[in-house]
Short mmCIF file of C-alpha atoms in Angstrom, two decimals:
data_model
loop_
_atom_site.label_atom_id
_atom_site.label_comp_id
_atom_site.label_asym_id
_atom_site.label_seq_id
_atom_site.Cartn_x
_atom_site.Cartn_y
_atom_site.Cartn_z
CA MET X 1 0.00 0.00 0.00
CA THR X 2 1.45 3.37 -1.02
CA THR X 3 1.86 6.28 1.37
CA ILE X 4 0.56 9.74 0.59
CA GLU X 5 4.09 10.94 -0.08
CA GLU X 6 4.67 8.16 -2.63
CA ARG X 7 1.63 9.27 -4.59
CA LEU X 8 2.90 12.82 -5.04
CA PRO X 9 5.41 14.31 -7.53
CA GLY X 10 8.62 12.35 -7.83
CA ALA X 11 6.94 8.93 -7.90
CA GLY X 12 6.45 8.97 -11.66
CA PRO X 13 8.87 8.66 -14.59
CA ALA X 14 12.17 10.46 -14.09
CA GLY X 15 12.26 14.05 -15.29
CA ARG X 16 8.49 14.45 -15.30
CA ARG X 17 5.98 15.68 -12.73
CA TRP X 18 3.57 12.75 -12.60
CA ILE X 19 1.36 11.89 -9.61
CA ALA X 20 0.92 8.15 -9.60
CA ASP X 21 -2.22 7.82 -7.46
CA TRP X 22 -4.63 10.67 -6.83
CA GLN X 23 -7.54 10.10 -4.40
CA PRO X 24 -9.23 13.43 -3.61
CA GLU X 25 -12.25 11.75 -1.99
CA ASP X 26 -9.92 10.28 0.67
CA HIS X 27 -10.20 12.87 3.47
CA ASP X 28 -6.81 12.03 5.00
CA PHE X 29 -5.10 12.27 1.63
CA TRP X 30 -6.84 15.55 0.87
CA LYS X 31 -6.06 17.12 4.23
CA GLU X 32 -2.40 16.06 4.40
CA ALA X 33 -1.28 16.73 0.84
CA GLY X 34 -4.02 16.76 -1.78
CA ALA X 35 -5.51 20.20 -1.09
CA LYS X 36 -2.14 21.95 -1.32
CA VAL X 37 -1.21 20.28 -4.61
CA ALA X 38 -4.68 20.87 -6.11
CA ARG X 39 -4.57 24.54 -5.11
CA ARG X 40 -1.16 25.04 -6.73
CA ASN X 41 -2.37 23.49 -9.99
CA LEU X 42 -5.56 25.55 -9.84
CA ILE X 43 -3.62 28.82 -9.54
CA PHE X 44 -1.47 28.22 -12.60
CA SER X 45 -4.36 26.72 -14.52
CA ILE X 46 -6.33 29.93 -13.95
CA PHE X 47 -3.45 32.11 -15.11
CA SER X 48 -2.88 30.14 -18.30
CA GLU X 49 -6.60 29.92 -19.07
CA HIS X 50 -6.96 33.64 -18.37
CA ILE X 51 -4.32 34.49 -20.99
CA GLY X 52 -5.97 32.04 -23.39
CA PHE X 53 -9.34 33.77 -23.01
CA SER X 54 -7.70 37.16 -23.56
CA VAL X 55 -6.08 36.03 -26.80
CA TRP X 56 -9.32 34.35 -27.89
CA SER X 57 -11.21 37.60 -27.24
CA LEU X 58 -8.52 39.78 -28.83
CA TRP X 59 -10.59 40.54 -31.91
CA SER X 60 -13.55 41.80 -29.90
CA VAL X 61 -11.17 44.69 -29.13
CA LEU X 62 -9.25 44.95 -32.39
CA VAL X 63 -12.42 45.48 -34.45
CA LEU X 64 -12.99 48.71 -32.50
CA PHE X 65 -9.71 50.01 -33.97
CA LEU X 66 -10.60 49.14 -37.55
CA GLY X 67 -11.76 52.56 -38.78
CA PRO X 68 -12.29 53.88 -42.33
CA ALA X 69 -8.65 53.19 -43.28
CA TYR X 70 -9.38 49.44 -43.14
CA HIS X 71 -12.53 49.62 -45.36
CA ILE X 72 -14.54 47.07 -43.34
CA ASP X 73 -18.31 47.42 -42.86
CA PRO X 74 -20.18 46.26 -39.69
CA SER X 75 -21.08 42.86 -41.18
CA GLY X 76 -17.40 42.27 -41.93
CA LYS X 77 -16.50 43.13 -38.34
CA PHE X 78 -19.08 40.67 -37.02
CA LEU X 79 -17.43 38.06 -39.24
CA LEU X 80 -14.04 38.86 -37.70
CA THR X 81 -15.41 38.10 -34.25
CA THR X 82 -17.26 34.99 -35.42
CA VAL X 83 -14.30 33.06 -36.85
CA PRO X 84 -12.17 32.92 -33.67
CA THR X 85 -15.26 31.90 -31.71
CA ALA X 86 -15.86 29.04 -34.16
CA LEU X 87 -12.27 27.76 -34.16
CA GLY X 88 -12.05 28.01 -30.38
CA ALA X 89 -15.21 25.93 -30.08
CA ALA X 90 -13.93 23.29 -32.51
CA LEU X 91 -10.64 22.95 -30.64
CA ARG X 92 -12.26 22.24 -27.30
CA LEU X 93 -12.85 18.55 -28.04
CA PRO X 94 -9.25 17.70 -29.02
CA TYR X 95 -7.97 19.84 -26.15
CA THR X 96 -10.03 17.75 -23.73
CA PHE X 97 -8.53 14.54 -25.17
CA ALA X 98 -5.07 16.06 -24.92
CA VAL X 99 -5.17 16.32 -21.11
CA ALA X 100 -5.71 12.57 -20.74
CA LYS X 101 -3.14 11.74 -23.40
CA PHE X 102 -0.29 14.11 -22.53
CA GLY X 103 -1.00 15.15 -18.93
CA GLY X 104 -2.48 18.38 -17.60
CA ARG X 105 0.86 20.07 -16.91
CA ASN X 106 2.40 19.09 -20.23
CA TRP X 107 -0.60 20.20 -22.26
CA THR X 108 -1.01 23.48 -20.38
CA MET X 109 2.63 24.27 -21.06
CA PHE X 110 2.22 23.54 -24.80
CA SER X 111 -1.16 25.25 -25.25
CA ALA X 112 0.06 28.38 -23.47
CA SER X 113 3.12 28.54 -25.73
CA LEU X 114 0.88 28.18 -28.79
CA LEU X 115 -0.77 31.50 -27.94
CA LEU X 116 2.38 33.24 -29.15
CA VAL X 117 1.34 32.53 -32.75
CA PRO X 118 -1.81 34.72 -32.88
CA ALA X 119 -0.34 37.37 -30.56
CA VAL X 120 2.90 37.84 -32.50
CA ALA X 121 1.14 37.66 -35.88
CA ALA X 122 -1.42 40.32 -34.90
CA ALA X 123 1.30 42.52 -33.38
CA ILE X 124 3.14 42.51 -36.72
CA LEU X 125 0.41 42.48 -39.37
CA VAL X 126 -2.58 44.53 -38.18
CA LYS X 127 -2.17 47.91 -39.88
CA PRO X 128 -3.89 49.95 -42.62
CA GLY X 129 -3.56 48.32 -46.03
CA VAL X 130 -3.78 44.75 -44.76
CA SER X 131 -6.30 42.69 -46.73
CA PHE X 132 -9.57 41.51 -45.22
CA SER X 133 -8.65 37.88 -45.97
CA THR X 134 -5.43 38.32 -43.94
CA LEU X 135 -7.44 39.77 -41.06
CA LEU X 136 -9.80 36.79 -41.24
CA ILE X 137 -6.85 34.38 -40.99
CA LEU X 138 -5.35 36.31 -38.07
CA ALA X 139 -8.71 36.34 -36.29
CA ALA X 140 -9.22 32.62 -36.89
CA VAL X 141 -5.78 31.74 -35.49
CA ALA X 142 -6.71 33.56 -32.26
CA GLY X 143 -9.25 30.77 -31.77
CA VAL X 144 -6.49 28.58 -30.27
CA GLY X 145 -7.08 30.51 -27.05
CA GLY X 146 -10.60 29.12 -26.85
CA GLY X 147 -9.41 25.54 -26.57
CA ASN X 148 -7.51 26.21 -23.34
CA PHE X 149 -10.73 26.37 -21.36
CA ALA X 150 -11.71 22.76 -22.06
CA SER X 151 -8.33 21.28 -21.17
CA SER X 152 -8.08 23.42 -18.05
CA MET X 153 -11.55 22.46 -16.80
CA ALA X 154 -11.05 18.74 -17.49
CA ASN X 155 -7.74 18.88 -15.63
CA ILE X 156 -9.04 20.74 -12.57
CA ASN X 157 -12.15 18.53 -12.43
CA ALA X 158 -9.84 15.56 -11.80
CA PHE X 159 -7.92 17.32 -9.01
CA TYR X 160 -10.86 18.20 -6.73
CA PRO X 161 -13.31 16.09 -4.67
CA GLN X 162 -16.99 16.10 -5.52
CA ARG X 163 -17.94 18.34 -2.58
CA LEU X 164 -15.65 21.12 -3.89
CA LYS X 165 -16.06 20.74 -7.65
CA GLY X 166 -18.64 23.50 -8.01
CA TRP X 167 -16.35 26.00 -6.29
CA ALA X 168 -13.15 24.79 -7.99
CA LEU X 169 -14.60 24.64 -11.49
CA GLY X 170 -16.37 27.96 -10.95
CA ILE X 171 -13.27 29.82 -9.82
CA ASN X 172 -11.13 28.19 -12.52
CA ALA X 173 -13.60 29.18 -15.23
CA GLY X 174 -14.27 32.60 -13.71
CA GLY X 175 -10.57 33.41 -13.59
CA GLY X 176 -10.32 32.41 -17.23
CA ASN X 177 -13.50 34.20 -18.32
CA ILE X 178 -12.29 37.45 -16.81
CA GLY X 179 -9.70 37.51 -19.58
CA VAL X 180 -12.54 38.72 -21.84
CA ALA X 181 -12.88 41.83 -19.68
CA VAL X 182 -9.16 42.33 -19.14
CA VAL X 183 -8.30 42.36 -22.85
CA GLN X 184 -10.96 45.03 -23.32
CA LEU X 185 -9.41 47.08 -20.51
CA VAL X 186 -6.05 46.67 -22.26
CA GLY X 187 -7.68 47.95 -25.44
CA LEU X 188 -9.15 50.89 -23.56
CA ALA X 189 -5.72 51.72 -22.11
CA VAL X 190 -4.15 51.65 -25.59
CA LEU X 191 -6.91 53.85 -27.01
CA ALA X 192 -6.55 56.33 -24.15
CA THR X 193 -2.75 56.56 -24.40
CA ALA X 194 -1.48 55.63 -27.86
CA GLY X 195 -4.73 56.30 -29.73
CA LYS X 196 -6.87 54.46 -32.26
CA ASP X 197 -4.04 54.03 -34.78
CA HIS X 198 -2.10 51.45 -32.76
CA PRO X 199 -4.12 48.21 -32.52
CA ARG X 200 -0.94 46.13 -32.72
CA LEU X 201 0.02 47.27 -29.22
CA VAL X 202 -2.95 45.35 -27.76
CA ALA X 203 -1.58 42.06 -29.10
CA GLY X 204 2.02 42.94 -28.27
CA ILE X 205 1.26 43.56 -24.59
CA TYR X 206 0.25 39.91 -24.20
CA ILE X 207 3.46 38.36 -25.51
CA PRO X 208 5.44 38.48 -22.20
CA PHE X 209 2.41 37.23 -20.25
CA ILE X 210 2.09 34.24 -22.59
CA VAL X 211 5.72 33.38 -21.87
CA LEU X 212 5.08 33.62 -18.12
CA ALA X 213 2.03 31.35 -18.40
CA ALA X 214 4.05 28.68 -20.21
CA LEU X 215 6.91 28.89 -17.70
CA GLY X 216 4.57 28.82 -14.71
CA SER X 217 2.81 25.67 -15.89
CA ALA X 218 6.13 23.98 -16.64
CA LEU X 219 7.58 24.74 -13.21
CA TRP X 220 4.63 24.32 -10.85
CA MET X 221 1.89 22.16 -12.36
CA ASP X 222 1.51 18.36 -12.25
CA ASN X 223 0.21 15.51 -14.41
CA LEU X 224 -2.24 12.95 -13.02
CA ALA X 225 -1.32 9.46 -14.23
CA GLY X 226 -4.85 8.23 -13.55
CA MET X 227 -6.23 10.42 -16.35
CA ARG X 228 -4.24 8.57 -18.98
CA ASN X 229 -5.32 5.77 -21.31
CA ASP X 230 -9.01 6.69 -21.11
CA LYS X 231 -10.00 6.35 -24.75
CA ARG X 232 -13.68 5.44 -24.35
CA ALA X 233 -14.89 8.32 -22.19
CA MET X 234 -15.87 10.66 -25.04
CA ARG X 235 -17.64 7.85 -26.89
CA ASP X 236 -19.54 6.92 -23.74
CA VAL X 237 -20.74 10.44 -22.94
CA VAL X 238 -22.00 11.22 -26.46
CA LYS X 239 -24.31 8.20 -26.14
CA ASP X 240 -25.75 9.54 -22.89
CA PRO X 241 -28.85 11.75 -23.38
CA TYR X 242 -27.94 13.84 -20.33
CA SER X 243 -24.83 14.96 -22.20
CA TRP X 244 -26.93 16.59 -24.90
CA VAL X 245 -29.23 18.19 -22.35
CA MET X 246 -26.25 19.74 -20.57
CA SER X 247 -24.79 20.88 -23.89
CA LEU X 248 -28.09 22.60 -24.72
CA LEU X 249 -28.02 24.42 -21.37
CA TYR X 250 -24.38 25.38 -21.73
CA VAL X 251 -25.08 26.99 -25.10
CA GLY X 252 -27.48 29.25 -23.19
CA THR X 253 -25.01 30.20 -20.45
CA PHE X 254 -21.46 30.13 -21.77
CA GLY X 255 -22.52 30.61 -25.39
CA SER X 256 -24.32 33.78 -24.35
CA PHE X 257 -21.38 35.01 -22.26
CA ILE X 258 -18.71 34.58 -24.93
CA GLY X 259 -21.00 35.67 -27.77
CA PHE X 260 -22.00 38.88 -25.98
CA GLY X 261 -18.39 39.46 -24.97
CA PHE X 262 -17.29 39.38 -28.61
CA ALA X 263 -20.25 41.36 -29.97
CA PHE X 264 -21.18 43.95 -27.35
CA GLY X 265 -18.84 46.72 -28.51
CA GLN X 266 -20.00 46.39 -32.10
CA VAL X 267 -23.67 46.30 -31.06
CA LEU X 268 -23.22 49.60 -29.22
CA GLN X 269 -21.47 51.21 -32.18
CA VAL X 270 -24.09 50.06 -34.69
CA GLN X 271 -27.31 50.38 -32.68
CA PHE X 272 -26.41 53.59 -30.82
CA LYS X 273 -24.08 55.11 -33.38
CA ALA X 274 -24.61 58.72 -32.26
CA ASP X 275 -23.61 57.88 -28.68
CA PHE X 276 -20.61 55.71 -29.64
CA ASP X 277 -19.15 57.47 -32.66
CA THR X 278 -15.53 56.82 -31.55
CA PRO X 279 -13.93 53.52 -30.46
CA ILE X 280 -12.91 54.82 -27.04
CA LYS X 281 -16.53 55.66 -26.14
CA ALA X 282 -17.54 52.04 -26.72
CA ALA X 283 -14.41 50.72 -24.99
CA TYR X 284 -15.35 52.56 -21.79
CA LEU X 285 -18.33 50.20 -21.43
CA THR X 286 -17.48 46.94 -23.18
CA PHE X 287 -15.40 45.54 -20.29
CA LEU X 288 -18.08 45.98 -17.62
CA GLY X 289 -20.42 43.13 -18.57
CA PRO X 290 -17.69 40.48 -19.09
CA LEU X 291 -16.02 41.60 -15.84
CA LEU X 292 -19.16 41.17 -13.76
CA GLY X 293 -20.10 37.92 -15.51
CA SER X 294 -16.65 36.48 -14.83
CA LEU X 295 -16.52 37.54 -11.19
CA ILE X 296 -19.92 36.04 -10.43
CA ARG X 297 -19.22 32.66 -12.07
CA PRO X 298 -17.68 31.13 -8.91
CA VAL X 299 -20.73 32.36 -6.99
CA GLY X 300 -22.90 30.33 -9.35
CA GLY X 301 -20.83 27.24 -8.58
CA TRP X 302 -20.96 27.98 -4.85
CA ALA X 303 -24.75 28.45 -4.93
CA ALA X 304 -25.14 25.19 -6.86
CA ASP X 305 -23.02 23.36 -4.26
CA ARG X 306 -25.46 24.42 -1.56
CA LEU X 307 -28.86 24.70 -3.26
CA GLY X 308 -28.54 22.20 -6.12
CA GLY X 309 -27.29 22.86 -9.63
CA ALA X 310 -30.59 22.20 -11.41
CA LYS X 311 -32.62 24.50 -9.17
CA VAL X 312 -30.12 27.35 -9.52
CA THR X 313 -29.86 26.83 -13.29
CA PHE X 314 -33.65 26.86 -13.73
CA TRP X 315 -34.14 30.21 -12.00
CA ASN X 316 -31.07 31.62 -13.70
CA PHE X 317 -32.58 30.97 -17.14
CA VAL X 318 -35.80 32.66 -16.02
CA ALA X 319 -33.69 35.68 -15.07
CA MET X 320 -31.86 35.58 -18.43
CA ALA X 321 -35.18 35.61 -20.30
CA ILE X 322 -36.21 38.67 -18.26
CA GLY X 323 -32.86 40.34 -19.00
CA ALA X 324 -33.23 39.74 -22.74
CA SER X 325 -36.78 41.13 -22.58
CA ILE X 326 -35.43 44.31 -20.98
CA VAL X 327 -32.87 44.63 -23.80
CA LEU X 328 -35.59 44.17 -26.44
CA THR X 329 -37.81 46.78 -24.78
CA ALA X 330 -34.89 49.21 -24.60
CA SER X 331 -34.04 48.61 -28.23
CA VAL X 332 -37.60 49.34 -29.35
CA GLN X 333 -37.74 52.48 -27.19
CA LYS X 334 -34.17 53.49 -28.14
CA SER X 335 -33.32 53.87 -24.44
CA LEU X 336 -29.57 53.58 -23.93
CA PRO X 337 -29.66 53.44 -20.08
CA LEU X 338 -32.26 50.65 -20.10
CA PHE X 339 -30.34 48.86 -22.87
CA LEU X 340 -27.11 48.92 -20.86
CA THR X 341 -28.94 47.75 -17.73
CA GLY X 342 -30.46 44.77 -19.55
CA PHE X 343 -27.20 43.79 -21.17
CA VAL X 344 -25.26 43.97 -17.91
CA LEU X 345 -27.90 41.70 -16.34
CA LEU X 346 -27.48 39.26 -19.23
CA PHE X 347 -23.73 39.15 -18.64
CA ILE X 348 -24.21 38.62 -14.90
CA PHE X 349 -26.76 35.83 -15.27
CA SER X 350 -24.85 34.10 -18.08
CA GLY X 351 -21.76 34.07 -15.83
CA PHE X 352 -23.75 32.85 -12.82
CA GLY X 353 -25.32 30.10 -14.94
CA ASN X 354 -21.90 29.00 -16.19
CA GLY X 355 -21.02 28.07 -12.62
CA SER X 356 -24.28 26.27 -11.85
CA THR X 357 -24.38 24.24 -15.09
CA TYR X 358 -20.81 23.03 -14.64
CA LYS X 359 -21.65 21.89 -11.12
CA MET X 360 -24.45 19.77 -12.60
CA ILE X 361 -22.07 17.76 -14.82
CA PRO X 362 -20.13 15.85 -12.13
CA ALA X 363 -23.32 15.56 -10.06
CA ILE X 364 -25.10 13.78 -12.93
CA PHE X 365 -22.44 11.11 -13.27
CA ARG X 366 -22.01 10.75 -9.52
CA ALA X 367 -25.71 9.87 -9.41
CA LYS X 368 -25.42 7.43 -12.33
CA ALA X 369 -21.93 5.90 -12.17
CA SER X 370 -21.03 2.88 -10.05
CA THR X 371 -17.68 4.26 -8.83
CA GLU X 372 -16.00 7.61 -8.16
CA ASP X 373 -13.41 6.89 -10.85
CA GLU X 374 -16.15 6.24 -13.40
CA ALA X 375 -17.95 9.45 -12.43
CA ARG X 376 -14.71 11.44 -12.74
CA ARG X 377 -13.91 9.84 -16.10
CA LEU X 378 -17.30 10.64 -17.64
CA SER X 379 -17.68 14.11 -16.16
CA GLY X 380 -14.25 15.11 -17.45
CA ALA X 381 -15.23 13.99 -20.95
CA LEU X 382 -18.58 15.80 -20.82
CA ILE X 383 -16.87 18.99 -19.73
CA GLY X 384 -15.06 18.86 -23.07
CA VAL X 385 -18.18 18.08 -25.10
CA ALA X 386 -20.40 20.66 -23.39
CA GLY X 387 -17.62 23.24 -23.50
CA ALA X 388 -17.19 22.80 -27.24
CA ILE X 389 -20.90 22.89 -28.05
CA GLY X 390 -21.44 25.78 -25.63
CA ALA X 391 -18.73 27.81 -27.33
CA PHE X 392 -20.52 27.33 -30.67
CA GLY X 393 -23.35 29.22 -28.98
CA GLY X 394 -21.06 32.23 -29.17
CA VAL X 395 -20.86 31.74 -32.93
CA LEU X 396 -24.67 31.67 -33.12
CA VAL X 397 -24.91 34.87 -31.07
CA ASN X 398 -22.59 36.73 -33.46
CA LEU X 399 -24.38 35.34 -36.52
CA ALA X 400 -27.75 36.28 -35.01
CA PHE X 401 -26.60 39.86 -34.49
CA ARG X 402 -25.10 40.05 -37.97
CA GLN X 403 -28.26 38.78 -39.65
CA SER X 404 -30.56 40.91 -37.49
CA PHE X 405 -28.68 44.12 -38.31
CA LEU X 406 -28.55 43.22 -42.02
CA THR X 407 -32.28 42.46 -42.13
CA TYR X 408 -33.88 44.85 -39.61
CA LYS X 409 -31.11 47.47 -39.03
CA THR X 410 -31.46 46.70 -35.29
CA GLY X 411 -30.69 43.74 -33.02
CA ASN X 412 -34.38 43.11 -32.28
CA GLY X 413 -34.53 39.85 -34.22
CA ALA X 414 -31.57 38.52 -32.24
CA TYR X 415 -33.08 39.57 -28.90
CA ILE X 416 -36.32 37.72 -29.65
CA ALA X 417 -34.30 34.60 -30.53
CA PHE X 418 -32.41 34.85 -27.22
CA ILE X 419 -35.65 35.10 -25.22
CA ALA X 420 -37.05 32.03 -26.98
CA TYR X 421 -33.88 30.03 -26.34
CA TYR X 422 -33.74 30.90 -22.64
CA ALA X 423 -37.40 29.89 -22.29
CA LEU X 424 -36.56 26.54 -23.91
CA CYS X 425 -33.66 26.10 -21.47
CA PHE X 426 -35.64 26.68 -18.29
CA ALA X 427 -38.41 24.40 -19.58
CA VAL X 428 -35.91 21.62 -20.32
CA THR X 429 -34.19 22.07 -16.94
CA TRP X 430 -37.50 21.66 -15.14
CA ALA X 431 -38.66 18.71 -17.26
CA VAL X 432 -35.42 16.71 -17.00
CA PHE X 433 -34.05 17.53 -13.55
CA LEU X 434 -36.77 19.06 -11.35
CA ARG X 435 -40.05 17.42 -12.40
CA ARG X 436 -41.16 14.62 -10.08
CA SER X 437 -40.39 11.39 -11.89
CA PRO X 438 -39.18 7.86 -11.04
CA ARG X 439 -36.18 8.49 -13.29
CA ARG X 440 -35.24 11.79 -11.70
CA LEU X 441 -31.58 11.90 -10.68
CA THR X 442 -30.84 12.73 -7.05
CA GLY X 443 -28.29 15.30 -6.04
CA VAL X 444 -28.19 17.21 -9.35
#
């Protein structure tokens, strides 16, 4: 029988940081060594994921700099924010596999280093005269930052015991999500100091932080050997109907958050053009919603830990439908204060719901699986699936705005679609998880 010390770094292959046996549900193990190791990995996971989100969201800021000299209309700018969202969503599945195959530390180190490609390329190439096709390629490459979330969440899910997963996953995701707000603050700082003619500075500022993220993960993170050689998990979860229900819900929460984060600045500039006739006026507001939505995400996980993920998620979608209704009313009445209020509420509730829905994932498989290892295996895989599908919700948000402005000259068509989707989500949450039924899962 191994001791706690033998399970920790140093027991694995020489020259690597592998933990041979990780048992977070063992209270003695957790108290004596597990909590400290998990916390250290969580800290550096958050930092790396934070930088990944910032790079992924880079083009939500850069489009504000693209004035008349770039010859791009609003629909073209919506396209520039759609393509990184799409690539980031597509990469989430392979990034989830990568954690089990290569180890959480190893993959975090590699994926953080990969962020140098879009940052350096944008820092060199974004300037007047660059072709729209080049900008599309640069924007698409920034999508690599979106994959970091899935690998980070799958990795941290394995480190923490069930009773703390809501908090751990919430704070890990919230620390990453806040990168959406921070990159917009960086953009605001560049606009306020260097001016609107220097978009390349926004990308350049991130280069040293990307290097620090890669070094930090290399020096202080660990791999869990127990996550390796799990080739059937993804196949198993896609056959489970609960996986598709959770993916539907995550489109509503995270898809809304990332979609609004990418689109909000452009929506302000198009729908309230007289009030936001310069990029810096929009930049003063675009960070607020993503900041509040990111900060409240751990609270959503904490609330789900105590009240139940399904119950919190249900009422959160009711609140999101109300928030979208406020935005629609404001749009019809052309009321900027009411519009901003509704949108900030949407950011807050989408962030809160991110935390509660992710708490539901491990709870579902804990209720269904025969062992803790099986529950951890399946929940880690579903985090990747739901994360990927949820991120595609951000693509749909940007496409909905683009089509609505092309067709109606306002975002009203998009707002109606959002209300309908949130209504579907709270109805599904009630029907599957809260309605009295012999098949109802306990503890979700």
